[in-house]
Amino acid sequence: MKKTTAQNAFYAQSGGVSAVINASACGVIETALRSRHIGRVYAGRHGIIGALTEDLIDVGRESPAVIRALKHTPAGAFGSARFKLKGLQENRAEYERLIEVFRAHNIGYFFYNGGNDSMDTALKVSQIGASLGFPITCVGVPKTVDNDLPHTDCCPGFGSVAKYVAVSTREAALDVASMARTSTRVFVLEVMGRHAGWIAAAGGLAGKGPDEPPHIILFPEVPFERDNFLARVKQCVTDFGYCVIVVSEGAAFADGRFLADAGTKDAFGHTQLGGVAPVVANMVREAHGYKYHWAVADYLQRAARHIASRVDVEQAYAVGKAAVELGVRGVNAVMPTIVRKSSRPYRWVIGHVPLDKVANQEKKVPREFITEDGFGITAAGRRYLEPLIAGEDYPPYKNGLPDYVKIKGVLVKRKLSTDFKL
Amino acid sequence: MKKTTAQNAFYAQSGGVSAVINASACGVIETALRSRHIGRVYAGRHGIIGALTEDLIDVGRESPAVIRALKHTPAGAFGSARFKLKGLQENRAEYERLIEVFRAHNIGYFFYNGGNDSMDTALKVSQIGASLGFPITCVGVPKTVDNDLPHTDCCPGFGSVAKYVAVSTREAALDVASMARTSTRVFVLEVMGRHAGWIAAAGGLAGKGPDEPPHIILFPEVPFERDNFLARVKQCVTDFGYCVIVVSEGAAFADGRFLADAGTKDAFGHTQLGGVAPVVANMVREAHGYKYHWAVADYLQRAARHIASRVDVEQAYAVGKAAVELGVRGVNAVMPTIVRKSSRPYRWVIGHVPLDKVANQEKKVPREFITEDGFGITAAGRRYLEPLIAGEDYPPYKNGLPDYVKIKGVLVKRKLSTDFKL
């Protein structure tokens, strides 16, 4: 084990996980373990919660092979958390506790792997640390399948879910085309993206042009118009014999109501949660009577490491590595970004942006990426999306299944005598 | 083009398609095109319907590269049909029309790629052909993701959907485990299998033992008991922090009612079709209040050629090839089967069985493959299932997507002056 007087580093995973967040972890950890500026490397058990409760995983106790295997293992190996620290005014105690734990364990580097909210937290930690006389270098590591972080060309996690959705749409469309003569005419695939339609847009890559499925994409960015939609479905069935629809979970009416909330009730009259796909499918059935099928990809899409994009895996690793390199150079309160140099061929480099420019911002699909009718992606959209799903990066297999790794997760001995209640 | 006085062959795809039915087509077609006993090779456009309407695709007009690429292309390249010929008594006209078309095109071989119903049709065609003075050699080619055909160790199509479900369950379970501390505690994955729980059983391969997810499998073979199920969910969340459930679309109460029919209604009070996963998830929420997610794989599972089982692809091709070899040897009214010689290591050979033994039969998951509590698979079940998902057989990729092939589908000139109304 490395002996050094350098300060230790703390890494945590935050929010919804992805197929490649562990690849970022691998990038952070491998780089930090090699750095002479960093002492021990700790990871929060269940993200930032591990810092508050002093549950710190000693990453140095994991074998290099296990750390390496994180690069091909989906989801959050250290545990993630949906836990947003409150504002400084509302709950200063949380921040003070964080600094207390960091101080006790001589943690001078904080690498926070998450989305918009997490960048806000990392920013606040850097501010409060300085004001409490324990300055901490805070670097965000971008992660979100939703691809909604600004100031970066894309977000690690998105490329792989995009590839999954594009591949699945192409495959399911072939299935529907086979069956449409006597059976299913309409197929609806529901994908993630509560506020931004990037994932739905990726479904558009499944076809090579407007005549190929998916025939209709429903974006959160485009207000849903029932009659217009139903007319288009009918036109597709007439023209092609079938209709493939990719719908974002965030698809909404002009007044902002989600389609998913259109109100399905169970036998007891209780509102049933979730599922825009069955709502859309039922709408089609009621209007046209077509036989339909629907699928809801849910966690399958964001955990699908088996069909990860190679570009995405590389970028996920690169932002993790860059975060540590920035940190040890003393660049504080920033997030590494992906900077696109060209689309064809695809070339990118790592840049960085101050956290206060990213925190709590949201990047939606621009109108010029969506066709005028609102149902598809344009050439510009395709040009943006296509490089992000390029290349395969298959995990190793054992007995027919991906050989994903589990960490030992040995906790560091606690130094504080106080407990912290969440 | 081959010139011969030998009789021509007709191939058709039937029923729900799979990731590897085209691999069987490839086996049939490559073998038939090489055979000196067979003249032209035709395929039915949309299955048996193509024979009735005299829409015969001239397979000889496709390039050898396209035929070869069928081996890695999912769904039914020639079009399939859910179209069961009625009984001879009810609709003799259909059978007579079939023979009329076969006679007009000198078709002496009928290779029918489907499940139980299709084997019944193939049997009837062989009988009626003989009785009408135009004997046709009819050989079935087994295909069903449901794995419910008797007298064969397994059915081509099943291994790949099994692999998809096992991989997806393992991946989604890692996701849930990451999130369970602050968010999702219960995840429900709905898989196919209306009457037999083979696909749900395959989900059990995701974990290496009873402590690993999926924690609960709901089989059609085991009557659903609400209280027992809910108690188990609670126990899992207590013991593991979360609970992963794989549910077959055919899961049913003791009285035979499907869980999926438990009666969800839309805002207008209409019964909403489909989706046992949301029914199960809502049941858990009402009883325990756990945050949940659910996914419905639907067509994604059976079209997922990108994660096909290599064993399945090989077997699919082999039964297609064997069907033609049997046919040209004059073995009539049979179906090639997979015969397991050993499980570890996995060895298999091709056998065959008379069609009348397979027609309209259904093979369910035997009780000894299901744990005593009804919620998991036994060591015997695992021993049976594991070899079927072995090996990967990735399709080629282009621009980040599988490069699936489309046939030209040139139709043979019609010889009959009469139309046929379906």
GROMACS .gro file of C-alpha atoms in nm, chain B:
model
  422
  423MET     CA    1  -2.957  -2.087  -6.204
  424LYS     CA    2  -2.984  -2.460  -6.142
  425LYS     CA    3  -3.168  -2.652  -6.416
  426THR     CA    4  -3.320  -2.975  -6.305
  427THR     CA    5  -3.628  -3.186  -6.341
  428ALA     CA    6  -3.633  -3.247  -5.967
  429GLN     CA    7  -3.933  -3.114  -5.777
  430ASN     CA    8  -3.923  -2.770  -5.621
  431ALA     CA    9  -3.925  -2.687  -5.251
  432PHE     CA   10  -4.143  -2.448  -5.055
  433TYR     CA   11  -4.037  -2.293  -4.724
  434ALA     CA   12  -4.254  -2.082  -4.496
  435GLN     CA   13  -4.223  -1.909  -4.159
  436SER     CA   14  -4.513  -1.936  -3.920
  437GLY     CA   15  -4.631  -1.772  -3.598
  438GLY     CA   16  -4.432  -1.543  -3.372
  439VAL     CA   17  -4.081  -1.490  -3.500
  440SER     CA   18  -3.753  -1.522  -3.311
  441ALA     CA   19  -3.393  -1.405  -3.316
  442VAL     CA   20  -3.290  -1.718  -3.505
  443ILE     CA   21  -3.580  -1.828  -3.728
  444ASN     CA   22  -3.388  -1.677  -4.020
  445ALA     CA   23  -3.091  -1.893  -3.924
  446SER     CA   24  -3.320  -2.192  -3.979
  447ALA     CA   25  -3.427  -2.037  -4.310
  448CYS     CA   26  -3.059  -2.011  -4.399
  449GLY     CA   27  -3.010  -2.380  -4.312
  450VAL     CA   28  -3.308  -2.485  -4.522
  451ILE     CA   29  -3.223  -2.266  -4.819
  452GLU     CA   30  -2.850  -2.327  -4.838
  453THR     CA   31  -2.905  -2.702  -4.813
  454ALA     CA   32  -3.194  -2.706  -5.061
  455LEU     CA   33  -3.010  -2.493  -5.317
  456ARG     CA   34  -2.718  -2.737  -5.305
  457SER     CA   35  -2.934  -3.049  -5.328
  458ARG     CA   36  -2.955  -3.228  -5.663
  459HIS     CA   37  -3.292  -3.367  -5.552
  460ILE     CA   38  -3.448  -3.025  -5.533
  461GLY     CA   39  -3.518  -2.789  -5.823
  462ARG     CA   40  -3.614  -2.432  -5.737
  463VAL     CA   41  -3.651  -2.306  -5.383
  464TYR     CA   42  -3.947  -2.085  -5.303
  465ALA     CA   43  -4.052  -1.912  -4.984
  466GLY     CA   44  -4.401  -1.804  -4.889
  467ARG     CA   45  -4.448  -1.430  -4.863
  468HIS     CA   46  -4.600  -1.400  -4.515
  469GLY     CA   47  -4.577  -1.771  -4.456
  470ILE     CA   48  -4.850  -2.008  -4.560
  471ILE     CA   49  -5.056  -1.714  -4.684
  472GLY     CA   50  -4.806  -1.679  -4.968
  473ALA     CA   51  -4.888  -2.035  -5.073
  474LEU     CA   52  -5.261  -1.969  -5.069
  475THR     CA   53  -5.239  -1.643  -5.263
  476GLU     CA   54  -4.963  -1.773  -5.488
  477ASP     CA   55  -4.713  -1.514  -5.364
  478LEU     CA   56  -4.400  -1.722  -5.391
  479ILE     CA   57  -4.062  -1.560  -5.335
  480ASP     CA   58  -3.795  -1.699  -5.566
  481VAL     CA   59  -3.512  -1.760  -5.322
  482GLY     CA   60  -3.274  -1.834  -5.609
  483ARG     CA   61  -3.289  -1.464  -5.698
  484GLU     CA   62  -3.126  -1.366  -5.369
  485SER     CA   63  -2.747  -1.345  -5.356
  486PRO     CA   64  -2.560  -1.614  -5.157
  487ALA     CA   65  -2.432  -1.332  -4.932
  488VAL     CA   66  -2.786  -1.229  -4.845
  489ILE     CA   67  -2.887  -1.588  -4.774
  490ARG     CA   68  -2.578  -1.624  -4.555
  491ALA     CA   69  -2.661  -1.300  -4.370
  492LEU     CA   70  -3.001  -1.442  -4.272
  493LYS     CA   71  -2.804  -1.639  -4.014
  494HIS     CA   72  -2.739  -1.319  -3.818
  495THR     CA   73  -3.067  -1.137  -3.895
  496PRO     CA   74  -3.359  -1.160  -3.650
  497ALA     CA   75  -3.734  -1.190  -3.718
  498GLY     CA   76  -3.894  -1.336  -4.032
  499ALA     CA   77  -3.722  -1.212  -4.347
  500PHE     CA   78  -3.992  -1.362  -4.570
  501GLY     CA   79  -4.278  -1.250  -4.348
  502SER     CA   80  -4.455  -1.475  -4.104
  503ALA     CA   81  -4.824  -1.523  -4.036
  504ARG     CA   82  -5.051  -1.608  -3.751
  505PHE     CA   83  -5.281  -1.811  -3.970
  506LYS     CA   84  -5.396  -2.152  -3.864
  507LEU     CA   85  -5.555  -2.362  -4.134
  508LYS     CA   86  -5.887  -2.486  -4.015
  509GLY     CA   87  -5.970  -2.852  -3.981
  510LEU     CA   88  -6.017  -3.055  -4.297
  511GLN     CA   89  -6.390  -3.086  -4.231
  512GLU     CA   90  -6.437  -2.713  -4.177
  513ASN     CA   91  -6.240  -2.580  -4.466
  514ARG     CA   92  -6.125  -2.835  -4.718
  515ALA     CA   93  -6.101  -2.554  -4.975
  516GLU     CA   94  -5.791  -2.410  -4.812
  517TYR     CA   95  -5.607  -2.739  -4.833
  518GLU     CA   96  -5.719  -2.800  -5.188
  519ARG     CA   97  -5.600  -2.453  -5.285
  520LEU     CA   98  -5.263  -2.523  -5.125
  521ILE     CA   99  -5.225  -2.841  -5.326
  522GLU     CA  100  -5.339  -2.660  -5.641
  523VAL     CA  101  -5.062  -2.403  -5.597
  524PHE     CA  102  -4.805  -2.668  -5.511
  525ARG     CA  103  -4.904  -2.872  -5.815
  526ALA     CA  104  -4.891  -2.566  -6.042
  527HIS     CA  105  -4.535  -2.491  -5.928
  528ASN     CA  106  -4.425  -2.854  -5.907
  529ILE     CA  107  -4.360  -2.822  -5.537
  530GLY     CA  108  -4.284  -3.163  -5.389
  531TYR     CA  109  -4.124  -3.050  -5.063
  532PHE     CA  110  -4.286  -2.843  -4.791
  533PHE     CA  111  -4.068  -2.714  -4.507
  534TYR     CA  112  -4.273  -2.542  -4.241
  535ASN     CA  113  -4.091  -2.341  -3.975
  536GLY     CA  114  -4.307  -2.295  -3.669
  537GLY     CA  115  -4.451  -2.426  -3.343
  538ASN     CA  116  -4.717  -2.675  -3.240
  539ASP     CA  117  -4.993  -2.540  -3.463
  540SER     CA  118  -4.764  -2.535  -3.764
  541MET     CA  119  -4.665  -2.896  -3.711
  542ASP     CA  120  -5.034  -2.982  -3.721
  543THR     CA  121  -5.071  -2.793  -4.049
  544ALA     CA  122  -4.766  -2.965  -4.201
  545LEU     CA  123  -4.911  -3.301  -4.103
  546LYS     CA  124  -5.246  -3.223  -4.265
  547VAL     CA  125  -5.079  -3.101  -4.584
  548SER     CA  126  -4.892  -3.430  -4.613
  549GLN     CA  127  -5.218  -3.619  -4.567
  550ILE     CA  128  -5.430  -3.415  -4.807
  551GLY     CA  129  -5.157  -3.409  -5.071
  552ALA     CA  130  -5.146  -3.786  -5.076
  553SER     CA  131  -5.526  -3.815  -5.085
  554LEU     CA  132  -5.546  -3.570  -5.377
  555GLY     CA  133  -5.292  -3.762  -5.578
  556PHE     CA  134  -5.013  -3.507  -5.538
  557PRO     CA  135  -4.793  -3.642  -5.257
  558ILE     CA  136  -4.578  -3.381  -5.086
  559THR     CA  137  -4.292  -3.450  -4.850
  560CYS     CA  138  -4.368  -3.236  -4.545
  561VAL     CA  139  -4.102  -3.169  -4.285
  562GLY     CA  140  -4.149  -2.935  -3.992
  563VAL     CA  141  -3.871  -2.706  -3.873
  564PRO     CA  142  -3.909  -2.640  -3.500
  565LYS     CA  143  -3.929  -2.278  -3.390
  566THR     CA  144  -4.071  -2.125  -3.078
  567VAL     CA  145  -3.931  -1.892  -2.817
  568ASP     CA  146  -4.172  -2.055  -2.574
  569ASN     CA  147  -3.974  -2.383  -2.577
  570ASP     CA  148  -4.297  -2.576  -2.543
  571LEU     CA  149  -4.260  -2.834  -2.822
  572PRO     CA  150  -4.245  -3.192  -2.692
  573HIS     CA  151  -3.999  -3.462  -2.801
  574THR     CA  152  -3.715  -3.218  -2.856
  575ASP     CA  153  -3.472  -3.120  -2.585
  576CYS     CA  154  -3.530  -2.755  -2.668
  577CYS     CA  155  -3.663  -2.535  -2.948
  578PRO     CA  156  -3.455  -2.302  -3.162
  579GLY     CA  157  -3.545  -1.946  -3.064
  580PHE     CA  158  -3.563  -2.026  -2.696
  581GLY     CA  159  -3.189  -2.022  -2.619
  582SER     CA  160  -3.154  -1.666  -2.745
  583VAL     CA  161  -3.455  -1.525  -2.563
  584ALA     CA  162  -3.333  -1.712  -2.255
  585LYS     CA  163  -2.993  -1.549  -2.288
  586TYR     CA  164  -3.151  -1.206  -2.335
  587VAL     CA  165  -3.366  -1.247  -2.025
  588ALA     CA  166  -3.081  -1.384  -1.812
  589VAL     CA  167  -2.844  -1.104  -1.921
  590SER     CA  168  -3.108  -0.832  -1.880
  591THR     CA  169  -3.207  -0.959  -1.536
  592ARG     CA  170  -2.846  -0.964  -1.421
  593GLU     CA  171  -2.791  -0.610  -1.550
  594ALA     CA  172  -3.112  -0.462  -1.414
  595ALA     CA  173  -3.049  -0.629  -1.078
  596LEU     CA  174  -2.713  -0.452  -1.051
  597ASP     CA  175  -2.896  -0.126  -1.123
  598VAL     CA  176  -3.157  -0.186  -0.851
  599ALA     CA  177  -2.889  -0.291  -0.602
  600SER     CA  178  -2.713   0.042  -0.668
  601MET     CA  179  -3.025   0.247  -0.610
  602ALA     CA  180  -3.199   0.059  -0.328
  603ARG     CA  181  -3.049   0.260  -0.041
  604THR     CA  182  -3.253   0.570  -0.123
  605SER     CA  183  -3.480   0.480  -0.413
  606THR     CA  184  -3.607   0.176  -0.602
  607ARG     CA  185  -3.646  -0.135  -0.387
  608VAL     CA  186  -3.850  -0.358  -0.611
  609PHE     CA  187  -3.799  -0.427  -0.979
  610VAL     CA  188  -4.035  -0.634  -1.190
  611LEU     CA  189  -3.944  -0.769  -1.533
  612GLU     CA  190  -4.223  -0.915  -1.744
  613VAL     CA  191  -4.125  -1.181  -1.995
  614MET     CA  192  -4.309  -1.389  -2.252
  615GLY     CA  193  -4.459  -1.735  -2.206
  616ARG     CA  194  -4.838  -1.743  -2.205
  617HIS     CA  195  -4.870  -2.106  -2.099
  618ALA     CA  196  -4.521  -2.232  -2.017
  619GLY     CA  197  -4.268  -2.063  -1.791
  620TRP     CA  198  -3.949  -2.156  -1.973
  621ILE     CA  199  -3.853  -1.795  -2.046
  622ALA     CA  200  -3.922  -1.685  -1.690
  623ALA     CA  201  -3.716  -1.980  -1.569
  624ALA     CA  202  -3.422  -1.855  -1.776
  625GLY     CA  203  -3.427  -1.537  -1.568
  626GLY     CA  204  -3.311  -1.761  -1.284
  627LEU     CA  205  -2.975  -1.804  -1.455
  628ALA     CA  206  -2.895  -1.438  -1.378
  629GLY     CA  207  -2.799  -1.527  -1.022
  630LYS     CA  208  -2.546  -1.787  -0.919
  631GLY     CA  209  -2.751  -1.906  -0.621
  632PRO     CA  210  -3.062  -1.842  -0.409
  633ASP     CA  211  -2.915  -1.527  -0.250
  634GLU     CA  212  -2.858  -1.360  -0.583
  635PRO     CA  213  -3.130  -1.193  -0.790
  636PRO     CA  214  -3.379  -1.263  -0.929
  637HIS     CA  215  -3.524  -1.331  -0.584
  638ILE     CA  216  -3.865  -1.429  -0.714
  639ILE     CA  217  -3.981  -1.591  -1.038
  640LEU     CA  218  -4.353  -1.616  -1.108
  641PHE     CA  219  -4.427  -1.916  -1.331
  642PRO     CA  220  -4.754  -1.997  -1.512
  643GLU     CA  221  -4.701  -2.347  -1.375
  644VAL     CA  222  -4.733  -2.231  -1.012
  645PRO     CA  223  -5.066  -2.082  -0.899
  646PHE     CA  224  -5.013  -1.727  -0.775
  647GLU     CA  225  -5.086  -1.670  -0.407
  648ARG     CA  226  -5.095  -1.304  -0.323
  649ASP     CA  227  -5.017  -1.319   0.050
  650ASN     CA  228  -4.738  -1.568   0.008
  651PHE     CA  229  -4.585  -1.358  -0.269
  652LEU     CA  230  -4.611  -1.032  -0.076
  653ALA     CA  231  -4.453  -1.188   0.231
  654ARG     CA  232  -4.163  -1.308   0.022
  655VAL     CA  233  -4.111  -0.964  -0.132
  656LYS     CA  234  -4.094  -0.812   0.216
  657GLN     CA  235  -3.850  -1.078   0.332
  658CYS     CA  236  -3.621  -1.008   0.035
  659VAL     CA  237  -3.620  -0.634   0.096
  660THR     CA  238  -3.540  -0.701   0.462
  661ASP     CA  239  -3.264  -0.950   0.385
  662PHE     CA  240  -3.106  -0.802   0.073
  663GLY     CA  241  -3.227  -0.443   0.068
  664TYR     CA  242  -3.414  -0.496  -0.256
  665CYS     CA  243  -3.615  -0.751  -0.453
  666VAL     CA  244  -3.594  -0.846  -0.820
  667ILE     CA  245  -3.893  -1.027  -0.968
  668VAL     CA  246  -3.921  -1.198  -1.307
  669VAL     CA  247  -4.284  -1.260  -1.399
  670SER     CA  248  -4.418  -1.463  -1.687
  671GLU     CA  249  -4.698  -1.300  -1.884
  672GLY     CA  250  -4.885  -1.624  -1.817
  673ALA     CA  251  -4.869  -1.605  -1.437
  674ALA     CA  252  -5.216  -1.691  -1.308
  675PHE     CA  253  -5.427  -1.740  -0.999
  676ALA     CA  254  -5.530  -2.089  -0.888
  677ASP     CA  255  -5.863  -2.049  -1.069
  678GLY     CA  256  -5.684  -1.990  -1.399
  679ARG     CA  257  -5.735  -1.614  -1.426
  680PHE     CA  258  -5.425  -1.441  -1.560
  681LEU     CA  259  -5.273  -1.180  -1.328
  682ALA     CA  260  -5.253  -0.957  -1.634
  683ASP     CA  261  -5.634  -0.963  -1.652
  684ALA     CA  262  -5.667  -0.848  -1.291
  685GLY     CA  263  -5.839  -0.554  -1.445
  686THR     CA  264  -5.665  -0.228  -1.508
  687LYS     CA  265  -5.896   0.026  -1.664
  688ASP     CA  266  -5.821   0.345  -1.846
  689ALA     CA  267  -5.972   0.684  -1.768
  690PHE     CA  268  -6.285   0.593  -1.961
  691GLY     CA  269  -6.338   0.272  -1.769
  692HIS     CA  270  -6.230   0.051  -2.057
  693THR     CA  271  -6.029  -0.255  -1.964
  694GLN     CA  272  -5.668  -0.198  -2.055
  695LEU     CA  273  -5.489  -0.478  -2.226
  696GLY     CA  274  -5.161  -0.630  -2.128
  697GLY     CA  275  -4.898  -0.585  -1.871
  698VAL     CA  276  -4.866  -0.819  -1.577
  699ALA     CA  277  -4.559  -0.624  -1.457
  700PRO     CA  278  -4.753  -0.310  -1.359
  701VAL     CA  279  -5.017  -0.526  -1.190
  702VAL     CA  280  -4.755  -0.699  -0.977
  703ALA     CA  281  -4.571  -0.373  -0.906
  704ASN     CA  282  -4.890  -0.200  -0.794
  705MET     CA  283  -4.975  -0.495  -0.572
  706VAL     CA  284  -4.638  -0.453  -0.397
  707ARG     CA  285  -4.682  -0.078  -0.366
  708GLU     CA  286  -5.026  -0.110  -0.212
  709ALA     CA  287  -4.912  -0.370   0.040
  710HIS     CA  288  -4.568  -0.237   0.133
  711GLY     CA  289  -4.529   0.109  -0.021
  712TYR     CA  290  -4.188   0.029  -0.170
  713LYS     CA  291  -4.067   0.243  -0.456
  714TYR     CA  292  -4.060   0.027  -0.766
  715HIS     CA  293  -3.972   0.013  -1.132
  716TRP     CA  294  -4.101  -0.229  -1.392
  717ALA     CA  295  -4.008  -0.328  -1.744
  718VAL     CA  296  -4.192  -0.516  -2.016
  719ALA     CA  297  -3.948  -0.672  -2.262
  720ASP     CA  298  -4.214  -0.778  -2.516
  721TYR     CA  299  -4.075  -0.803  -2.874
  722LEU     CA  300  -3.735  -0.678  -2.760
  723GLN     CA  301  -3.666  -1.018  -2.606
  724ARG     CA  302  -3.748  -1.237  -2.901
  725ALA     CA  303  -3.590  -1.007  -3.162
  726ALA     CA  304  -3.265  -0.956  -2.970
  727ARG     CA  305  -3.029  -1.108  -3.223
  728HIS     CA  306  -2.753  -0.881  -3.089
  729ILE     CA  307  -2.727  -1.103  -2.781
  730ALA     CA  308  -2.822  -1.438  -2.938
  731SER     CA  309  -2.696  -1.764  -2.791
  732ARG     CA  310  -2.435  -1.925  -3.014
  733VAL     CA  311  -2.574  -2.269  -2.930
  734ASP     CA  312  -2.919  -2.150  -3.036
  735VAL     CA  313  -2.795  -2.012  -3.368
  736GLU     CA  314  -2.616  -2.339  -3.440
  737GLN     CA  315  -2.919  -2.548  -3.352
  738ALA     CA  316  -3.151  -2.326  -3.557
  739TYR     CA  317  -2.930  -2.371  -3.860
  740ALA     CA  318  -2.892  -2.743  -3.795
  741VAL     CA  319  -3.266  -2.818  -3.780
  742GLY     CA  320  -3.316  -2.628  -4.106
  743LYS     CA  321  -3.041  -2.826  -4.275
  744ALA     CA  322  -3.165  -3.155  -4.127
  745ALA     CA  323  -3.519  -3.089  -4.247
  746VAL     CA  324  -3.401  -3.074  -4.607
  747GLU     CA  325  -3.178  -3.378  -4.565
  748LEU     CA  326  -3.470  -3.575  -4.423
  749GLY     CA  327  -3.700  -3.452  -4.699
  750VAL     CA  328  -3.475  -3.552  -4.986
  751ARG     CA  329  -3.430  -3.893  -4.825
  752GLY     CA  330  -3.809  -3.923  -4.850
  753VAL     CA  331  -3.872  -3.914  -4.476
  754ASN     CA  332  -4.218  -3.761  -4.464
  755ALA     CA  333  -4.428  -3.597  -4.192
  756VAL     CA  334  -4.149  -3.557  -3.941
  757MET     CA  335  -3.975  -3.278  -3.749
  758PRO     CA  336  -3.604  -3.271  -3.669
  759THR     CA  337  -3.536  -3.257  -3.296
  760ILE     CA  338  -3.250  -3.164  -3.067
  761VAL     CA  339  -3.131  -3.466  -2.871
  762ARG     CA  340  -2.918  -3.391  -2.565
  763LYS     CA  341  -2.636  -3.639  -2.511
  764SER     CA  342  -2.486  -3.469  -2.208
  765SER     CA  343  -2.520  -3.142  -2.015
  766ARG     CA  344  -2.165  -3.086  -1.887
  767PRO     CA  345  -2.003  -3.068  -2.130
  768TYR     CA  346  -2.302  -2.994  -2.347
  769ARG     CA  347  -2.333  -3.233  -2.642
  770TRP     CA  348  -2.628  -3.268  -2.876
  771VAL     CA  349  -2.723  -3.437  -3.201
  772ILE     CA  350  -3.015  -3.405  -3.440
  773GLY     CA  351  -3.291  -3.664  -3.426
  774HIS     CA  352  -3.644  -3.659  -3.560
  775VAL     CA  353  -3.998  -3.735  -3.452
  776PRO     CA  354  -4.324  -3.797  -3.643
  777LEU     CA  355  -4.534  -3.481  -3.675
  778ASP     CA  356  -4.837  -3.645  -3.520
  779LYS     CA  357  -4.645  -3.674  -3.193
  780VAL     CA  358  -4.572  -3.301  -3.184
  781ALA     CA  359  -4.883  -3.144  -3.332
  782ASN     CA  360  -5.084  -2.941  -3.081
  783GLN     CA  361  -4.885  -3.072  -2.785
  784GLU     CA  362  -4.737  -2.842  -2.520
  785LYS     CA  363  -4.441  -2.899  -2.288
  786LYS     CA  364  -4.446  -2.712  -1.959
  787VAL     CA  365  -4.167  -2.656  -1.710
  788PRO     CA  366  -4.152  -2.977  -1.501
  789ARG     CA  367  -4.206  -2.939  -1.128
  790GLU     CA  368  -3.856  -3.067  -1.052
  791PHE     CA  369  -3.705  -2.765  -1.227
  792ILE     CA  370  -3.893  -2.531  -0.990
  793THR     CA  371  -3.794  -2.490  -0.625
  794GLU     CA  372  -4.033  -2.622  -0.364
  795ASP     CA  373  -4.148  -2.271  -0.271
  796GLY     CA  374  -4.236  -2.210  -0.636
  797PHE     CA  375  -4.023  -1.897  -0.666
  798GLY     CA  376  -3.700  -2.018  -0.825
  799ILE     CA  377  -3.520  -2.276  -1.034
  800THR     CA  378  -3.354  -2.588  -0.895
  801ALA     CA  379  -3.009  -2.725  -0.972
  802ALA     CA  380  -3.176  -2.961  -1.222
  803GLY     CA  381  -3.344  -2.666  -1.391
  804ARG     CA  382  -3.017  -2.479  -1.409
  805ARG     CA  383  -2.844  -2.787  -1.550
  806TYR     CA  384  -3.101  -2.804  -1.827
  807LEU     CA  385  -3.106  -2.431  -1.907
  808GLU     CA  386  -2.744  -2.327  -1.878
  809PRO     CA  387  -2.605  -2.493  -2.193
  810LEU     CA  388  -2.878  -2.334  -2.405
  811ILE     CA  389  -2.751  -1.980  -2.350
  812ALA     CA  390  -2.385  -2.068  -2.399
  813GLY     CA  391  -2.167  -1.871  -2.636
  814GLU     CA  392  -2.208  -1.542  -2.815
  815ASP     CA  393  -2.265  -1.498  -3.188
  816TYR     CA  394  -2.249  -1.125  -3.254
  817PRO     CA  395  -2.383  -0.990  -3.583
  818PRO     CA  396  -2.158  -0.759  -3.786
  819TYR     CA  397  -2.199  -0.387  -3.710
  820LYS     CA  398  -2.205  -0.079  -3.928
  821ASN     CA  399  -2.227   0.277  -3.792
  822GLY     CA  400  -2.285   0.141  -3.444
  823LEU     CA  401  -2.581  -0.078  -3.544
  824PRO     CA  402  -2.618  -0.444  -3.636
  825ASP     CA  403  -2.601  -0.483  -4.013
  826TYR     CA  404  -2.917  -0.686  -4.067
  827VAL     CA  405  -3.012  -0.791  -4.415
  828LYS     CA  406  -3.327  -0.744  -4.623
  829ILE     CA  407  -3.424  -0.981  -4.903
  830LYS     CA  408  -3.518  -0.860  -5.247
  831GLY     CA  409  -3.820  -1.086  -5.238
  832VAL     CA  410  -3.875  -1.128  -5.613
  833LEU     CA  411  -4.201  -1.312  -5.671
  834VAL     CA  412  -4.238  -1.606  -5.906
  835LYS     CA  413  -4.472  -1.549  -6.199
  836ARG     CA  414  -4.822  -1.670  -6.113
  837LYS     CA  415  -4.948  -1.976  -6.296
  838LEU     CA  416  -5.304  -1.987  -6.170
  839SER     CA  417  -5.578  -1.766  -6.304
  840THR     CA  418  -5.784  -1.790  -5.987
  841ASP     CA  419  -5.750  -1.563  -5.685
  842PHE     CA  420  -5.784  -1.686  -5.332
  843LYS     CA  421  -5.965  -1.482  -5.068
  844LEU     CA  422  -5.838  -1.539  -4.717
   0.00000   0.00000   0.00000
